[in-house]
């Protein structure tokens, strides 16, 4: 039996107007090497650049609360 595990990558959004840069979670459907540096749709619906230097959950305080919540479901 195959266990279905969802893998998340950490992605960094850019500061945009009043919105600060945050770490978001991106669901990985491709090998991490293929999405490194790519702009992907995050769990909360924004676009962020995937950074495979970091793994989700990131050990940072500036984490998107929506992504943190959605990735635990
Ligand atoms: Zn987010």
PDB file of N, CA and C and ligand atoms in Angstrom:
ATOM      1  N   UNK A   1       0.841  -1.207   0.000  1.00  0.00           N
ATOM      2  CA  UNK A   1       0.000   0.000   0.000  1.00  0.00           C
ATOM      3  C   UNK A   1       0.871   1.249   0.000  1.00  0.00           C
ATOM      4  N   UNK A   2       0.505   2.171  -0.866  1.00  0.00           N
ATOM      5  CA  UNK A   2       1.247   3.425  -0.956  1.00  0.00           C
ATOM      6  C   UNK A   2       0.682   4.455   0.008  1.00  0.00           C
ATOM      7  N   UNK A   3       1.572   5.044   0.740  1.00  0.00           N
ATOM      8  CA  UNK A   3       1.145   6.124   1.613  1.00  0.00           C
ATOM      9  C   UNK A   3       1.194   7.432   0.839  1.00  0.00           C
ATOM     10  N   UNK A   4       0.081   8.128   0.836  1.00  0.00           N
ATOM     11  CA  UNK A   4       0.056   9.425   0.160  1.00  0.00           C
ATOM     12  C   UNK A   4       0.500  10.502   1.142  1.00  0.00           C
ATOM     13  N   UNK A   5       1.636  11.033   0.897  1.00  0.00           N
ATOM     14  CA  UNK A   5       2.096  12.126   1.742  1.00  0.00           C
ATOM     15  C   UNK A   5       2.220  13.383   0.898  1.00  0.00           C
ATOM     16  N   UNK A   6       1.759  14.435   1.434  1.00  0.00           N
ATOM     17  CA  UNK A   6       1.870  15.708   0.735  1.00  0.00           C
ATOM     18  C   UNK A   6       3.136  16.405   1.190  1.00  0.00           C
ATOM     19  N   UNK A   7       3.933  16.775   0.226  1.00  0.00           N
ATOM     20  CA  UNK A   7       5.193  17.442   0.536  1.00  0.00           C
ATOM     21  C   UNK A   7       5.056  18.918   0.215  1.00  0.00           C
ATOM     22  N   UNK A   8       5.515  19.710   1.119  1.00  0.00           N
ATOM     23  CA  UNK A   8       5.455  21.149   0.913  1.00  0.00           C
ATOM     24  C   UNK A   8       6.854  21.724   0.781  1.00  0.00           C
ATOM     25  N   UNK A   9       6.954  22.719  -0.037  1.00  0.00           N
ATOM     26  CA  UNK A   9       8.194  23.475  -0.130  1.00  0.00           C
ATOM     27  C   UNK A   9       7.947  24.853   0.462  1.00  0.00           C
ATOM     28  N   UNK A  10       9.007  25.458   0.927  1.00  0.00           N
ATOM     29  CA  UNK A  10       8.897  26.817   1.437  1.00  0.00           C
ATOM     30  C   UNK A  10       9.116  27.787   0.290  1.00  0.00           C
ATOM     31  N   UNK A  11       8.299  28.813   0.251  1.00  0.00           N
ATOM     32  CA  UNK A  11       8.419  29.816  -0.810  1.00  0.00           C
ATOM     33  C   UNK A  11       8.347  31.197  -0.192  1.00  0.00           C
ATOM     34  N   UNK A  12       9.159  32.070  -0.710  1.00  0.00           N
ATOM     35  CA  UNK A  12       9.259  33.414  -0.169  1.00  0.00           C
ATOM     36  C   UNK A  12       8.528  34.391  -1.078  1.00  0.00           C
ATOM     37  N   UNK A  13       7.555  35.070  -0.527  1.00  0.00           N
ATOM     38  CA  UNK A  13       6.883  36.108  -1.298  1.00  0.00           C
ATOM     39  C   UNK A  13       7.683  37.393  -1.181  1.00  0.00           C
ATOM     40  N   UNK A  14       7.386  38.303  -2.091  1.00  0.00           N
ATOM     41  CA  UNK A  14       8.077  39.582  -2.053  1.00  0.00           C
ATOM     42  C   UNK A  14       7.219  40.606  -1.332  1.00  0.00           C
ATOM     43  N   UNK A  15       7.883  41.552  -0.694  1.00  0.00           N
ATOM     44  CA  UNK A  15       7.150  42.645  -0.082  1.00  0.00           C
ATOM     45  C   UNK A  15       6.424  43.392  -1.182  1.00  0.00           C
ATOM     46  N   UNK A  16       5.145  43.627  -0.977  1.00  0.00           N
ATOM     47  CA  UNK A  16       4.322  44.206  -2.029  1.00  0.00           C
ATOM     48  C   UNK A  16       3.423  45.247  -1.384  1.00  0.00           C
ATOM     49  N   UNK A  17       3.780  46.506  -1.546  1.00  0.00           N
ATOM     50  CA  UNK A  17       3.002  47.570  -0.914  1.00  0.00           C
ATOM     51  C   UNK A  17       2.991  47.388   0.594  1.00  0.00           C
ATOM     52  N   UNK A  18       1.804  47.350   1.182  1.00  0.00           N
ATOM     53  CA  UNK A  18       1.720  47.189   2.645  1.00  0.00           C
ATOM     54  C   UNK A  18       1.954  45.755   3.082  1.00  0.00           C
ATOM     55  N   UNK A  19       2.021  44.825   2.116  1.00  0.00           N
ATOM     56  CA  UNK A  19       2.202  43.422   2.446  1.00  0.00           C
ATOM     57  C   UNK A  19       3.685  43.123   2.632  1.00  0.00           C
ATOM     58  N   UNK A  20       4.031  42.558   3.751  1.00  0.00           N
ATOM     59  CA  UNK A  20       5.433  42.226   3.998  1.00  0.00           C
ATOM     60  C   UNK A  20       5.759  40.883   3.366  1.00  0.00           C
ATOM     61  N   UNK A  21       7.047  40.654   3.163  1.00  0.00           N
ATOM     62  CA  UNK A  21       7.492  39.378   2.626  1.00  0.00           C
ATOM     63  C   UNK A  21       7.281  38.301   3.681  1.00  0.00           C
ATOM     64  N   UNK A  22       6.714  37.209   3.250  1.00  0.00           N
ATOM     65  CA  UNK A  22       6.423  36.113   4.176  1.00  0.00           C
ATOM     66  C   UNK A  22       6.850  34.790   3.563  1.00  0.00           C
ATOM     67  N   UNK A  23       7.019  33.819   4.432  1.00  0.00           N
ATOM     68  CA  UNK A  23       7.243  32.455   3.962  1.00  0.00           C
ATOM     69  C   UNK A  23       5.897  31.779   3.754  1.00  0.00           C
ATOM     70  N   UNK A  24       5.719  31.203   2.585  1.00  0.00           N
ATOM     71  CA  UNK A  24       4.497  30.487   2.269  1.00  0.00           C
ATOM     72  C   UNK A  24       4.821  29.026   1.997  1.00  0.00           C
ATOM     73  N   UNK A  25       3.770  28.219   2.000  1.00  0.00           N
ATOM     74  CA  UNK A  25       3.929  26.804   1.677  1.00  0.00           C
ATOM     75  C   UNK A  25       3.413  26.542   0.273  1.00  0.00           C
ATOM     76  N   UNK A  26       4.173  25.773  -0.486  1.00  0.00           N
ATOM     77  CA  UNK A  26       3.784  25.382  -1.838  1.00  0.00           C
ATOM     78  C   UNK A  26       3.715  23.863  -1.880  1.00  0.00           C
ATOM     79  N   UNK A  27       2.611  23.355  -2.367  1.00  0.00           N
ATOM     80  CA  UNK A  27       2.465  21.920  -2.496  1.00  0.00           C
ATOM     81  C   UNK A  27       3.326  21.452  -3.662  1.00  0.00           C
ATOM     82  N   UNK A  28       4.161  20.470  -3.405  1.00  0.00           N
ATOM     83  CA  UNK A  28       5.089  20.008  -4.433  1.00  0.00           C
ATOM     84  C   UNK A  28       4.468  18.886  -5.260  1.00  0.00           C
ATOM     85  N   UNK A  29       4.335  19.132  -6.541  1.00  0.00           N
ATOM     86  CA  UNK A  29       3.873  18.096  -7.459  1.00  0.00           C
ATOM     87  C   UNK A  29       5.011  17.638  -8.352  1.00  0.00           C
ATOM     88  N   UNK A  30       6.116  18.323  -8.257  1.00  0.00           N
ATOM     89  CA  UNK A  30       7.282  18.008  -9.079  1.00  0.00           C
ATOM     90  C   UNK A  30       8.489  17.878  -8.167  1.00  0.00           C
ATOM     91  N   UNK A  31       9.546  17.271  -8.644  1.00  0.00           N
ATOM     92  CA  UNK A  31      10.756  17.175  -7.808  1.00  0.00           C
ATOM     93  C   UNK A  31      11.243  18.567  -7.417  1.00  0.00           C
ATOM     94  N   UNK A  32      11.728  18.703  -6.181  1.00  0.00           N
ATOM     95  CA  UNK A  32      12.174  20.026  -5.706  1.00  0.00           C
ATOM     96  C   UNK A  32      13.167  20.699  -6.634  1.00  0.00           C
ATOM     97  N   UNK A  33      14.004  19.927  -7.299  1.00  0.00           N
ATOM     98  CA  UNK A  33      15.000  20.520  -8.185  1.00  0.00           C
ATOM     99  C   UNK A  33      14.344  21.255  -9.343  1.00  0.00           C
ATOM    100  N   UNK A  34      13.145  20.816  -9.729  1.00  0.00           N
ATOM    101  CA  UNK A  34      12.469  21.437 -10.867  1.00  0.00           C
ATOM    102  C   UNK A  34      11.760  22.731 -10.498  1.00  0.00           C
ATOM    103  N   UNK A  35      11.416  22.867  -9.221  1.00  0.00           N
ATOM    104  CA  UNK A  35      10.661  24.060  -8.836  1.00  0.00           C
ATOM    105  C   UNK A  35      11.541  25.080  -8.122  1.00  0.00           C
ATOM    106  N   UNK A  36      12.806  24.749  -7.929  1.00  0.00           N
ATOM    107  CA  UNK A  36      13.697  25.668  -7.236  1.00  0.00           C
ATOM    108  C   UNK A  36      13.777  26.993  -7.986  1.00  0.00           C
ATOM    109  N   UNK A  37      13.432  28.058  -7.296  1.00  0.00           N
ATOM    110  CA  UNK A  37      13.509  29.379  -7.899  1.00  0.00           C
ATOM    111  C   UNK A  37      12.311  29.736  -8.742  1.00  0.00           C
ATOM    112  N   UNK A  38      11.365  28.816  -8.880  1.00  0.00           N
ATOM    113  CA  UNK A  38      10.188  29.087  -9.697  1.00  0.00           C
ATOM    114  C   UNK A  38       9.111  29.764  -8.872  1.00  0.00           C
ATOM    115  N   UNK A  39       8.281  30.553  -9.543  1.00  0.00           N
ATOM    116  CA  UNK A  39       7.142  31.167  -8.874  1.00  0.00           C
ATOM    117  C   UNK A  39       5.989  30.176  -8.915  1.00  0.00           C
ATOM    118  N   UNK A  40       5.531  29.806  -7.763  1.00  0.00           N
ATOM    119  CA  UNK A  40       4.472  28.817  -7.670  1.00  0.00           C
ATOM    120  C   UNK A  40       3.319  29.378  -6.860  1.00  0.00           C
ATOM    121  N   UNK A  41       2.148  28.793  -7.074  1.00  0.00           N
ATOM    122  CA  UNK A  41       0.969  29.189  -6.320  1.00  0.00           C
ATOM    123  C   UNK A  41       1.051  28.577  -4.918  1.00  0.00           C
ATOM    124  N   UNK A  42       0.924  29.421  -3.935  1.00  0.00           N
ATOM    125  CA  UNK A  42       1.028  28.943  -2.556  1.00  0.00           C
ATOM    126  C   UNK A  42      -0.323  28.434  -2.081  1.00  0.00           C
ATOM    127  N   UNK A  43      -0.321  27.806  -0.916  1.00  0.00           N
ATOM    128  CA  UNK A  43      -1.563  27.269  -0.352  1.00  0.00           C
ATOM    129  C   UNK A  43      -2.601  28.358  -0.137  1.00  0.00           C
ATOM    130  N   UNK A  44      -2.147  29.564   0.186  1.00  0.00           N
ATOM    131  CA  UNK A  44      -3.095  30.635   0.486  1.00  0.00           C
ATOM    132  C   UNK A  44      -3.502  31.386  -0.780  1.00  0.00           C
ATOM    133  N   UNK A  45      -2.964  30.984  -1.931  1.00  0.00           N
ATOM    134  CA  UNK A  45      -3.431  31.550  -3.178  1.00  0.00           C
ATOM    135  C   UNK A  45      -2.603  32.694  -3.725  1.00  0.00           C
ATOM    136  N   UNK A  46      -1.453  32.957  -3.126  1.00  0.00           N
ATOM    137  CA  UNK A  46      -0.599  33.995  -3.686  1.00  0.00           C
ATOM    138  C   UNK A  46       0.574  33.334  -4.407  1.00  0.00           C
ATOM    139  N   UNK A  47       1.370  34.147  -5.047  1.00  0.00           N
ATOM    140  CA  UNK A  47       2.525  33.621  -5.760  1.00  0.00           C
ATOM    141  C   UNK A  47       3.786  33.903  -4.961  1.00  0.00           C
ATOM    142  N   UNK A  48       4.640  32.914  -4.872  1.00  0.00           N
ATOM    143  CA  UNK A  48       5.888  33.089  -4.145  1.00  0.00           C
ATOM    144  C   UNK A  48       6.958  32.252  -4.808  1.00  0.00           C
ATOM    145  N   UNK A  49       8.184  32.672  -4.609  1.00  0.00           N
ATOM    146  CA  UNK A  49       9.311  31.995  -5.239  1.00  0.00           C
ATOM    147  C   UNK A  49       9.810  30.866  -4.340  1.00  0.00           C
ATOM    148  N   UNK A  50       9.838  29.674  -4.891  1.00  0.00           N
ATOM    149  CA  UNK A  50      10.227  28.499  -4.116  1.00  0.00           C
ATOM    150  C   UNK A  50      11.715  28.551  -3.797  1.00  0.00           C
ATOM    151  N   UNK A  51      12.022  28.289  -2.561  1.00  0.00           N
ATOM    152  CA  UNK A  51      13.411  28.220  -2.137  1.00  0.00           C
ATOM    153  C   UNK A  51      13.671  26.851  -1.526  1.00  0.00           C
ATOM    154  N   UNK A  52      14.409  26.034  -2.233  1.00  0.00           N
ATOM    155  CA  UNK A  52      14.665  24.688  -1.716  1.00  0.00           C
ATOM    156  C   UNK A  52      15.772  24.696  -0.667  1.00  0.00           C
ATOM    157  N   UNK A  53      16.332  25.885  -0.414  1.00  0.00           N
ATOM    158  CA  UNK A  53      17.281  25.990   0.696  1.00  0.00           C
ATOM    159  C   UNK A  53      16.563  25.853   2.028  1.00  0.00           C
ATOM    160  N   UNK A  54      15.278  26.156   1.986  1.00  0.00           N
ATOM    161  CA  UNK A  54      14.470  26.065   3.190  1.00  0.00           C
ATOM    162  C   UNK A  54      13.481  24.928   3.020  1.00  0.00           C
ATOM    163  N   UNK A  55      13.123  24.295   4.108  1.00  0.00           N
ATOM    164  CA  UNK A  55      12.088  23.280   4.035  1.00  0.00           C
ATOM    165  C   UNK A  55      10.919  23.721   4.896  1.00  0.00           C
ATOM    166  N   UNK A  56       9.751  23.319   4.464  1.00  0.00           N
ATOM    167  CA  UNK A  56       8.540  23.673   5.182  1.00  0.00           C
ATOM    168  C   UNK A  56       8.242  22.623   6.240  1.00  0.00           C
ATOM    169  N   UNK A  57       7.899  22.992   7.464  1.00  0.00           N
ATOM    170  CA  UNK A  57       7.746  24.351   7.968  1.00  0.00           C
ATOM    171  C   UNK A  57       9.094  25.027   8.229  1.00  0.00           C
ATOM    172  N   UNK A  58       9.170  26.295   7.960  1.00  0.00           N
ATOM    173  CA  UNK A  58      10.420  27.014   8.138  1.00  0.00           C
ATOM    174  C   UNK A  58      10.571  27.449   9.593  1.00  0.00           C
ATOM    175  N   UNK A  59      11.805  27.518  10.020  1.00  0.00           N
ATOM    176  CA  UNK A  59      12.083  27.949  11.386  1.00  0.00           C
ATOM    177  C   UNK A  59      12.223  29.460  11.418  1.00  0.00           C
ATOM    178  N   UNK A  60      11.152  30.127  11.044  1.00  0.00           N
ATOM    179  CA  UNK A  60      11.173  31.581  11.023  1.00  0.00           C
ATOM    180  C   UNK A  60       9.884  32.096  11.639  1.00  0.00           C
ATOM    181  N   UNK A  61       9.861  33.341  11.971  1.00  0.00           N
ATOM    182  CA  UNK A  61       8.658  33.901  12.591  1.00  0.00           C
ATOM    183  C   UNK A  61       7.771  34.590  11.561  1.00  0.00           C
ATOM    184  N   UNK A  62       8.366  34.974  10.426  1.00  0.00           N
ATOM    185  CA  UNK A  62       7.560  35.652   9.409  1.00  0.00           C
ATOM    186  C   UNK A  62       6.964  34.638   8.442  1.00  0.00           C
ATOM    187  N   UNK A  63       6.079  33.826   8.975  1.00  0.00           N
ATOM    188  CA  UNK A  63       5.434  32.784   8.181  1.00  0.00           C
ATOM    189  C   UNK A  63       3.984  33.176   7.947  1.00  0.00           C
ATOM    190  N   UNK A  64       3.518  32.922   6.728  1.00  0.00           N
ATOM    191  CA  UNK A  64       2.136  33.223   6.380  1.00  0.00           C
ATOM    192  C   UNK A  64       1.203  32.381   7.262  1.00  0.00           C
ATOM    193  N   UNK A  65       0.345  33.016   8.043  1.00  0.00           N
ATOM    194  CA  UNK A  65      -0.526  32.252   8.945  1.00  0.00           C
ATOM    195  C   UNK A  65      -1.509  31.351   8.193  1.00  0.00           C
ATOM    196  N   UNK A  66      -1.944  31.798   7.034  1.00  0.00           N
ATOM    197  CA  UNK A  66      -2.894  30.978   6.254  1.00  0.00           C
ATOM    198  C   UNK A  66      -2.224  29.700   5.769  1.00  0.00           C
ATOM    199  N   UNK A  67      -0.998  29.832   5.277  1.00  0.00           N
ATOM    200  CA  UNK A  67      -0.275  28.656   4.793  1.00  0.00           C
ATOM    201  C   UNK A  67       0.057  27.709   5.947  1.00  0.00           C
ATOM    202  N   UNK A  68       0.411  28.265   7.094  1.00  0.00           N
ATOM    203  CA  UNK A  68       0.739  27.444   8.251  1.00  0.00           C
ATOM    204  C   UNK A  68      -0.469  26.622   8.664  1.00  0.00           C
ATOM    205  N   UNK A  69      -1.631  27.242   8.584  1.00  0.00           N
ATOM    206  CA  UNK A  69      -2.867  26.564   8.964  1.00  0.00           C
ATOM    207  C   UNK A  69      -3.235  25.497   7.925  1.00  0.00           C
ATOM    208  N   UNK A  70      -3.165  25.877   6.651  1.00  0.00           N
ATOM    209  CA  UNK A  70      -3.599  24.978   5.576  1.00  0.00           C
ATOM    210  C   UNK A  70      -2.682  23.768   5.455  1.00  0.00           C
ATOM    211  N   UNK A  71      -1.415  23.923   5.749  1.00  0.00           N
ATOM    212  CA  UNK A  71      -0.485  22.815   5.576  1.00  0.00           C
ATOM    213  C   UNK A  71      -0.605  21.783   6.683  1.00  0.00           C
ATOM    214  N   UNK A  72      -1.320  22.102   7.735  1.00  0.00           N
ATOM    215  CA  UNK A  72      -1.476  21.136   8.818  1.00  0.00           C
ATOM    216  C   UNK A  72      -2.710  20.272   8.620  1.00  0.00           C
ATOM    217  N   UNK A  73      -3.530  20.606   7.661  1.00  0.00           N
ATOM    218  CA  UNK A  73      -4.755  19.831   7.426  1.00  0.00           C
ATOM    219  C   UNK A  73      -4.447  18.581   6.612  1.00  0.00           C
TER     220      UNK A  73
HETATM  221 ZN1  LIG B   1       0.579  31.939   2.348  1.00  0.00          ZN
END
